[in-house]
Amino acid sequence: AKRDEFPYMYFIINHSSRGILTIQKEIDRDELCRLRRCRCDTWCDLELEILINSEQFNIELITIRILDRNDHKPTFTHNQLNLTIVEHAQIGAMIKLDAAIDQDQGNNSIIGYSIASSISLPFSLRYDLLRGDLSLVVEQILDREITSSYQFDIIARDGGNQTGTLHVSITITDINDCAPKFDQPIYILNNISETLPIGSIVSRVHAKDDDDGINGEINYHLINQDHCLEIDQVTGDIRVKCQLDYETKSTHRLEIEARDRGEGYKTDFCIVLVHIFDENDNSPMIDIYPPSKLDNTSNSIEIDLSESIPLHSLVLSLTIVDRDSGDNGRVTWKLLQSPSTIPFDLIRLSENTGEIRTKELLDRERIEMYNLTLEATDHGRSMSKSTFLNINIRILDENDNAPQFRQTNMTATINEHVKSTNSKGYDIYHLHAIDYDHGINGEIRYSIQNNDENLFQIDPKTGIIRAILEFDRKKQETYVIQVEARDQGKPSLSTQGTIIFTVISRNEYSPVCNVEQNITWTVRENSETGTVIGTISCRDDDKDELNGQISVYPHWLSQEKNDKQYQSDIPFAISTQKSNTSQSTTYIIISTNGTIDREKLSSYPLFLTVSDNGNPRQSINISITIEILDENDHCPQLHIESSFIIINRDLTPKDFLIHLIATDNDQDSNGNVTFELSPVTSPEYIHLLPNGTLIVQTDSDLILDNSLTVLHVQIRDQGEPTPCLIVETLRLFIGSNATDWITVVKNNNYDDTSLRLATEEFQQDKRMAHAYSVSPSLPLSSPLFQYPSSIASLATRKQMFGVFIGLSVLMFIVILTMVLCFIDCTQKKSKKNRAMSMLRSNGFSSHDSTSSTNGKYSLTPLPCEINNIYENGSTAHRYKGFKGMTNIKPVVILSSSTYSRSSSSIDSTTRANTEHNRARINTYTYTALSTSDDFMPIDFDDRLGSTYDENGIELRMTTV
């Protein structure tokens, strides 16, 4: 009736005449039930209206019942189920689960569930078939500390024995049902060193809590507080928080609580006993009595003792203790000074007490200070400790010494007829006494005891005696006075003496010298010891021996702060000598007595007093200045930071200036410095002015990019008679903006080595010239001086490979050239006789060509010049045709096949001769390795100083 509507779309009538009802589309009963197209709780019926066209048009109702087929298996919503159950859950507690789904009906639907596990489970399943409820039931007590999780499968079955599986993982959550437990109730820690640094870990306590998570986290606490020990709440580490001291507390008792962090926390307790081990950490301590002034910084005391103290007097009482125990606290003590050198005894009263007493009488005048050192040392097991006490005993002075004259009976002379212009008289004698006491006990006062006539006066403090009146030898020839020296001590002590004055003739004449009062002498530095600088002749015409006796008193003037050092370093000696012809004449000789260095001090001022021995004396003063003349004893010194100089020609002006600075400590011409470049190594684009200005013409076409030039700079002074010359080597690298300057600087690794140049001008050791140069065996064209091969480095492997290919090609070309040369020589061998005959026809001896067989070279003029020679003159004077040239350097051309064998000797010989001769008079001398008499001109003289053509000759040579 309705083909496209439900449920007609599932069917079709075939063979309408026969009425065969056919299914044309699959019918899914479970889908029809889900869409509620039929009632699945009883039967699933589909009703169709069928039109039957026979004799009459009839509508028939057909009911088709869809029977269920077991075409679905049970399925769970998720394959994995994770559950959490708290431990100690009540037995019988149910956890509802999502049941499996099976779209089949009746017996084909789910009929039951089961648990699959390899172990026994504390769970069971409960399934309500009518309601379809599925629950997990707790059957036993759960203990997380025993089993913390379970894994099993729940299997659902239908009536057709098809199954579905659910994987279940159950985690038992913890409750705080376990208390912490220490590993041991009492911890005993022995031999804990008292020297442990603060922060050190002494030990660690540990407690265990079987709970999980925060219930099992433990914190540690000290119940009884200890000021030197603390505990880490998390780790349980017991740490030192102050310095342990066995002597203060030898055992520490700690009560520690372990507390978990769970709700309703649980605790446990333990005791830690820390036994401190005594270390030798205390030095002995020295207590003194009576208390004196103690300096803690130097650990010393000051004691004052009178020198009159009696024997066995107490100086100091000592008590020595050490806070350590056992051997660490057992102390021995002693004085470090030898008992025989000090007047004191160290007396031991007990193990820890003692005293110092005098054992001899003290004398301040002999020794006024005693420095004693008391050492106290313990017997520590590992390392002993010592304490030192410096005892400084100062002896106080007593007035126990009377003044003493050098002589009790003294004699002196007085000149007669001396008139004084001063009312206090004139000095005739200086009385001097010595008192070894100190301070006021040593202060002396002088007096004259028998001065009735008032002829003399004495200064009480200085002891200077003055004559008041004029003396006449005819009236009285001698005078005797009694003098006394008395100290100021209490009680005072004194001594007496006698002075006998003899009146002699008048001191009429003063010394007279043959020089002016201000004179200047000169002496050359480095003069030998004993060299006489000058002599002064002085005379005194007095006939009396004392009046005519001359004495010299020199005084060297100094502006130095350290005058004593200056006086000791004076390199001169002053001596006197009597004249052999005149008794009244005395010679004063000043000579050298040490090393004289003008650079150290250029002049020495001397104040000389020449006096006679009259009473009173007469004298004259002479001021002498000794000037030191300079000697050329210093060589110039070049001041330069680096001998390696780099120039970027793209950034510098065309005339690049480099100022060289050299100094010479000598004076005047000895210190004047001039500069000059060695002509051997100096290129044409570099010039050096005498004042040290080095000019580099950076725009010169002769400069190769990235080239290294070695310059030998000659620096000389103008000293006489022999100047000093030094040679310094400079390395000049010239590049451009394209230069890899970093690589240039990195490869600047040439070491400067000292080279001594022996020349005829400098024979003395101090005239040896020093130069810094590379090895002379390497020519300037050596690869050492080529930047691309020695300074620049290959940056990549590709460049290295390119160099290798280039070298290979070069070697192939060299080998090919050698083969071709060998073939060429073989072909020319047949022409040798003809060539030799041609040479003989030009007048040359045959032995020249044969000399090459001995490994030497014969020198032959070029054929074109040979013809010119014979055209211009006879054989006897054929060398007159050579032209004198000054600007063209001689050239020696050597065969390339023999260069490596002989280049070293030729180069070194030629270079040495050239440098030597150019350094003198710019004359060249060459010596051929092998030649014949025919090559030497009969009128040519190669000796130095020859008058023959100072410009030299040009000799062009080649090898055969």
JSON list of C-alpha atoms in Angstrom, two decimals, residues 39-154:
[
{"chain": "A", "resi": 39, "resn": "ARG", "atom": "CA", "xyz": [7.77, -2.92, 21.24]},
{"chain": "A", "resi": 40, "resn": "CYS", "atom": "CA", "xyz": [10.79, -4.92, 22.33]},
{"chain": "A", "resi": 41, "resn": "ASP", "atom": "CA", "xyz": [9.59, -5.77, 25.78]},
{"chain": "A", "resi": 42, "resn": "THR", "atom": "CA", "xyz": [7.26, -8.41, 24.30]},
{"chain": "A", "resi": 43, "resn": "TRP", "atom": "CA", "xyz": [7.34, -8.91, 20.57]},
{"chain": "A", "resi": 44, "resn": "CYS", "atom": "CA", "xyz": [8.61, -6.82, 17.72]},
{"chain": "A", "resi": 45, "resn": "ASP", "atom": "CA", "xyz": [5.75, -6.91, 15.10]},
{"chain": "A", "resi": 46, "resn": "LEU", "atom": "CA", "xyz": [5.57, -5.08, 11.79]},
{"chain": "A", "resi": 47, "resn": "GLU", "atom": "CA", "xyz": [2.13, -4.62, 10.15]},
{"chain": "A", "resi": 48, "resn": "LEU", "atom": "CA", "xyz": [1.74, -4.36, 6.38]},
{"chain": "A", "resi": 49, "resn": "GLU", "atom": "CA", "xyz": [-1.37, -3.52, 4.33]},
{"chain": "A", "resi": 50, "resn": "ILE", "atom": "CA", "xyz": [-1.39, -5.57, 1.14]},
{"chain": "A", "resi": 51, "resn": "LEU", "atom": "CA", "xyz": [-3.56, -4.61, -1.81]},
{"chain": "A", "resi": 52, "resn": "ILE", "atom": "CA", "xyz": [-4.95, -7.65, -3.57]},
{"chain": "A", "resi": 53, "resn": "ASN", "atom": "CA", "xyz": [-6.51, -6.96, -6.98]},
{"chain": "A", "resi": 54, "resn": "SER", "atom": "CA", "xyz": [-8.57, -9.97, -7.95]},
{"chain": "A", "resi": 55, "resn": "GLU", "atom": "CA", "xyz": [-12.12, -10.00, -8.86]},
{"chain": "A", "resi": 56, "resn": "GLN", "atom": "CA", "xyz": [-12.59, -7.56, -6.10]},
{"chain": "A", "resi": 57, "resn": "PHE", "atom": "CA", "xyz": [-10.20, -4.96, -4.71]},
{"chain": "A", "resi": 58, "resn": "ASN", "atom": "CA", "xyz": [-9.30, -6.14, -1.20]},
{"chain": "A", "resi": 59, "resn": "ILE", "atom": "CA", "xyz": [-6.91, -4.86, 1.49]},
{"chain": "A", "resi": 60, "resn": "GLU", "atom": "CA", "xyz": [-5.36, -7.50, 3.69]},
{"chain": "A", "resi": 61, "resn": "LEU", "atom": "CA", "xyz": [-3.39, -6.79, 6.96]},
{"chain": "A", "resi": 62, "resn": "ILE", "atom": "CA", "xyz": [-0.28, -8.92, 7.43]},
{"chain": "A", "resi": 63, "resn": "THR", "atom": "CA", "xyz": [1.71, -8.94, 10.69]},
{"chain": "A", "resi": 64, "resn": "ILE", "atom": "CA", "xyz": [5.40, -9.87, 10.44]},
{"chain": "A", "resi": 65, "resn": "ARG", "atom": "CA", "xyz": [7.08, -10.70, 13.79]},
{"chain": "A", "resi": 66, "resn": "ILE", "atom": "CA", "xyz": [10.87, -9.94, 13.92]},
{"chain": "A", "resi": 67, "resn": "LEU", "atom": "CA", "xyz": [12.65, -12.52, 16.03]},
{"chain": "A", "resi": 68, "resn": "ASP", "atom": "CA", "xyz": [15.85, -11.50, 17.97]},
{"chain": "A", "resi": 69, "resn": "ARG", "atom": "CA", "xyz": [19.28, -12.88, 17.00]},
{"chain": "A", "resi": 70, "resn": "ASN", "atom": "CA", "xyz": [22.39, -12.76, 19.31]},
{"chain": "A", "resi": 71, "resn": "ASP", "atom": "CA", "xyz": [24.37, -10.45, 17.07]},
{"chain": "A", "resi": 72, "resn": "HIS", "atom": "CA", "xyz": [25.72, -8.10, 19.78]},
{"chain": "A", "resi": 73, "resn": "LYS", "atom": "CA", "xyz": [28.11, -8.71, 22.65]},
{"chain": "A", "resi": 74, "resn": "PRO", "atom": "CA", "xyz": [28.13, -6.87, 25.96]},
{"chain": "A", "resi": 75, "resn": "THR", "atom": "CA", "xyz": [30.19, -3.64, 25.92]},
{"chain": "A", "resi": 76, "resn": "PHE", "atom": "CA", "xyz": [31.23, -1.25, 28.68]},
{"chain": "A", "resi": 77, "resn": "THR", "atom": "CA", "xyz": [31.20, 2.49, 28.27]},
{"chain": "A", "resi": 78, "resn": "HIS", "atom": "CA", "xyz": [35.01, 2.64, 28.99]},
{"chain": "A", "resi": 79, "resn": "ASN", "atom": "CA", "xyz": [37.59, -0.08, 28.74]},
{"chain": "A", "resi": 80, "resn": "GLN", "atom": "CA", "xyz": [39.47, 1.16, 31.82]},
{"chain": "A", "resi": 81, "resn": "LEU", "atom": "CA", "xyz": [38.02, 2.13, 35.17]},
{"chain": "A", "resi": 82, "resn": "ASN", "atom": "CA", "xyz": [40.14, 3.76, 37.92]},
{"chain": "A", "resi": 83, "resn": "LEU", "atom": "CA", "xyz": [38.66, 3.76, 41.40]},
{"chain": "A", "resi": 84, "resn": "THR", "atom": "CA", "xyz": [39.86, 5.14, 44.73]},
{"chain": "A", "resi": 85, "resn": "ILE", "atom": "CA", "xyz": [38.77, 3.53, 48.00]},
{"chain": "A", "resi": 86, "resn": "VAL", "atom": "CA", "xyz": [39.85, 4.79, 51.38]},
{"chain": "A", "resi": 87, "resn": "GLU", "atom": "CA", "xyz": [41.55, 2.22, 53.58]},
{"chain": "A", "resi": 88, "resn": "HIS", "atom": "CA", "xyz": [39.59, 0.76, 56.46]},
{"chain": "A", "resi": 89, "resn": "ALA", "atom": "CA", "xyz": [36.32, 1.14, 54.48]},
{"chain": "A", "resi": 90, "resn": "GLN", "atom": "CA", "xyz": [33.36, -0.67, 56.11]},
{"chain": "A", "resi": 91, "resn": "ILE", "atom": "CA", "xyz": [32.74, -4.25, 55.10]},
{"chain": "A", "resi": 92, "resn": "GLY", "atom": "CA", "xyz": [29.71, -4.36, 52.81]},
{"chain": "A", "resi": 93, "resn": "ALA", "atom": "CA", "xyz": [30.27, -0.91, 51.44]},
{"chain": "A", "resi": 94, "resn": "MET", "atom": "CA", "xyz": [29.11, -0.77, 47.84]},
{"chain": "A", "resi": 95, "resn": "ILE", "atom": "CA", "xyz": [30.54, 1.15, 44.95]},
{"chain": "A", "resi": 96, "resn": "LYS", "atom": "CA", "xyz": [28.08, 1.46, 42.06]},
{"chain": "A", "resi": 97, "resn": "LEU", "atom": "CA", "xyz": [29.51, 0.73, 38.64]},
{"chain": "A", "resi": 98, "resn": "ASP", "atom": "CA", "xyz": [28.22, 1.44, 35.15]},
{"chain": "A", "resi": 99, "resn": "ALA", "atom": "CA", "xyz": [26.73, -1.81, 33.81]},
{"chain": "A", "resi": 100, "resn": "ALA", "atom": "CA", "xyz": [27.61, -3.18, 30.41]},
{"chain": "A", "resi": 101, "resn": "ILE", "atom": "CA", "xyz": [25.27, -2.66, 27.41]},
{"chain": "A", "resi": 102, "resn": "ASP", "atom": "CA", "xyz": [23.96, -5.44, 25.18]},
{"chain": "A", "resi": 103, "resn": "GLN", "atom": "CA", "xyz": [21.43, -4.42, 22.52]},
{"chain": "A", "resi": 104, "resn": "ASP", "atom": "CA", "xyz": [20.11, -7.96, 22.23]},
{"chain": "A", "resi": 105, "resn": "GLN", "atom": "CA", "xyz": [16.95, -8.96, 24.10]},
{"chain": "A", "resi": 106, "resn": "GLY", "atom": "CA", "xyz": [15.85, -11.84, 26.18]},
{"chain": "A", "resi": 107, "resn": "ASN", "atom": "CA", "xyz": [18.26, -14.63, 26.57]},
{"chain": "A", "resi": 108, "resn": "ASN", "atom": "CA", "xyz": [20.59, -12.98, 24.09]},
{"chain": "A", "resi": 109, "resn": "SER", "atom": "CA", "xyz": [21.06, -10.04, 26.49]},
{"chain": "A", "resi": 110, "resn": "ILE", "atom": "CA", "xyz": [23.33, -9.89, 29.59]},
{"chain": "A", "resi": 111, "resn": "ILE", "atom": "CA", "xyz": [22.70, -12.64, 32.04]},
{"chain": "A", "resi": 112, "resn": "GLY", "atom": "CA", "xyz": [25.57, -12.08, 34.56]},
{"chain": "A", "resi": 113, "resn": "TYR", "atom": "CA", "xyz": [28.97, -10.60, 35.65]},
{"chain": "A", "resi": 114, "resn": "SER", "atom": "CA", "xyz": [32.12, -12.12, 37.12]},
{"chain": "A", "resi": 115, "resn": "ILE", "atom": "CA", "xyz": [35.59, -10.96, 38.41]},
{"chain": "A", "resi": 116, "resn": "ALA", "atom": "CA", "xyz": [38.80, -12.25, 36.85]},
{"chain": "A", "resi": 117, "resn": "SER", "atom": "CA", "xyz": [41.98, -11.85, 38.95]},
{"chain": "A", "resi": 118, "resn": "SER", "atom": "CA", "xyz": [45.18, -13.78, 39.60]},
{"chain": "A", "resi": 119, "resn": "ILE", "atom": "CA", "xyz": [45.06, -13.05, 43.32]},
{"chain": "A", "resi": 120, "resn": "SER", "atom": "CA", "xyz": [42.43, -13.19, 45.98]},
{"chain": "A", "resi": 121, "resn": "LEU", "atom": "CA", "xyz": [40.46, -9.96, 46.14]},
{"chain": "A", "resi": 122, "resn": "PRO", "atom": "CA", "xyz": [38.66, -8.35, 49.07]},
{"chain": "A", "resi": 123, "resn": "PHE", "atom": "CA", "xyz": [35.81, -7.42, 46.68]},
{"chain": "A", "resi": 124, "resn": "SER", "atom": "CA", "xyz": [32.73, -9.05, 45.13]},
{"chain": "A", "resi": 125, "resn": "LEU", "atom": "CA", "xyz": [30.15, -8.06, 42.47]},
{"chain": "A", "resi": 126, "resn": "ARG", "atom": "CA", "xyz": [26.45, -7.60, 42.98]},
{"chain": "A", "resi": 127, "resn": "TYR", "atom": "CA", "xyz": [24.16, -7.49, 39.89]},
{"chain": "A", "resi": 128, "resn": "ASP", "atom": "CA", "xyz": [20.40, -6.77, 39.94]},
{"chain": "A", "resi": 129, "resn": "LEU", "atom": "CA", "xyz": [19.11, -8.45, 36.80]},
{"chain": "A", "resi": 130, "resn": "LEU", "atom": "CA", "xyz": [15.74, -6.72, 36.89]},
{"chain": "A", "resi": 131, "resn": "ARG", "atom": "CA", "xyz": [17.09, -3.24, 37.49]},
{"chain": "A", "resi": 132, "resn": "GLY", "atom": "CA", "xyz": [20.38, -3.79, 35.67]},
{"chain": "A", "resi": 133, "resn": "ASP", "atom": "CA", "xyz": [22.42, -2.32, 38.58]},
{"chain": "A", "resi": 134, "resn": "LEU", "atom": "CA", "xyz": [26.04, -3.40, 39.01]},
{"chain": "A", "resi": 135, "resn": "SER", "atom": "CA", "xyz": [27.96, -2.74, 42.28]},
{"chain": "A", "resi": 136, "resn": "LEU", "atom": "CA", "xyz": [31.40, -3.54, 43.74]},
{"chain": "A", "resi": 137, "resn": "VAL", "atom": "CA", "xyz": [31.12, -4.70, 47.34]},
{"chain": "A", "resi": 138, "resn": "VAL", "atom": "CA", "xyz": [33.94, -4.52, 49.98]},
{"chain": "A", "resi": 139, "resn": "GLU", "atom": "CA", "xyz": [34.20, -7.93, 51.59]},
{"chain": "A", "resi": 140, "resn": "GLN", "atom": "CA", "xyz": [37.35, -7.54, 53.75]},
{"chain": "A", "resi": 141, "resn": "ILE", "atom": "CA", "xyz": [39.25, -4.87, 55.72]},
{"chain": "A", "resi": 142, "resn": "LEU", "atom": "CA", "xyz": [41.46, -2.77, 53.41]},
{"chain": "A", "resi": 143, "resn": "ASP", "atom": "CA", "xyz": [44.99, -1.88, 54.64]},
{"chain": "A", "resi": 144, "resn": "ARG", "atom": "CA", "xyz": [47.03, 0.38, 52.38]},
{"chain": "A", "resi": 145, "resn": "GLU", "atom": "CA", "xyz": [50.24, -0.40, 54.23]},
{"chain": "A", "resi": 146, "resn": "ILE", "atom": "CA", "xyz": [49.82, -4.07, 53.18]},
{"chain": "A", "resi": 147, "resn": "THR", "atom": "CA", "xyz": [48.36, -3.62, 49.70]},
{"chain": "A", "resi": 148, "resn": "SER", "atom": "CA", "xyz": [48.09, -0.16, 48.22]},
{"chain": "A", "resi": 149, "resn": "SER", "atom": "CA", "xyz": [46.34, -1.04, 44.92]},
{"chain": "A", "resi": 150, "resn": "TYR", "atom": "CA", "xyz": [44.43, -3.77, 43.08]},
{"chain": "A", "resi": 151, "resn": "GLN", "atom": "CA", "xyz": [44.08, -4.57, 39.37]},
{"chain": "A", "resi": 152, "resn": "PHE", "atom": "CA", "xyz": [41.44, -6.99, 38.01]},
{"chain": "A", "resi": 153, "resn": "ASP", "atom": "CA", "xyz": [38.88, -7.45, 35.18]},
{"chain": "A", "resi": 154, "resn": "ILE", "atom": "CA", "xyz": [35.05, -7.48, 35.30]}
]
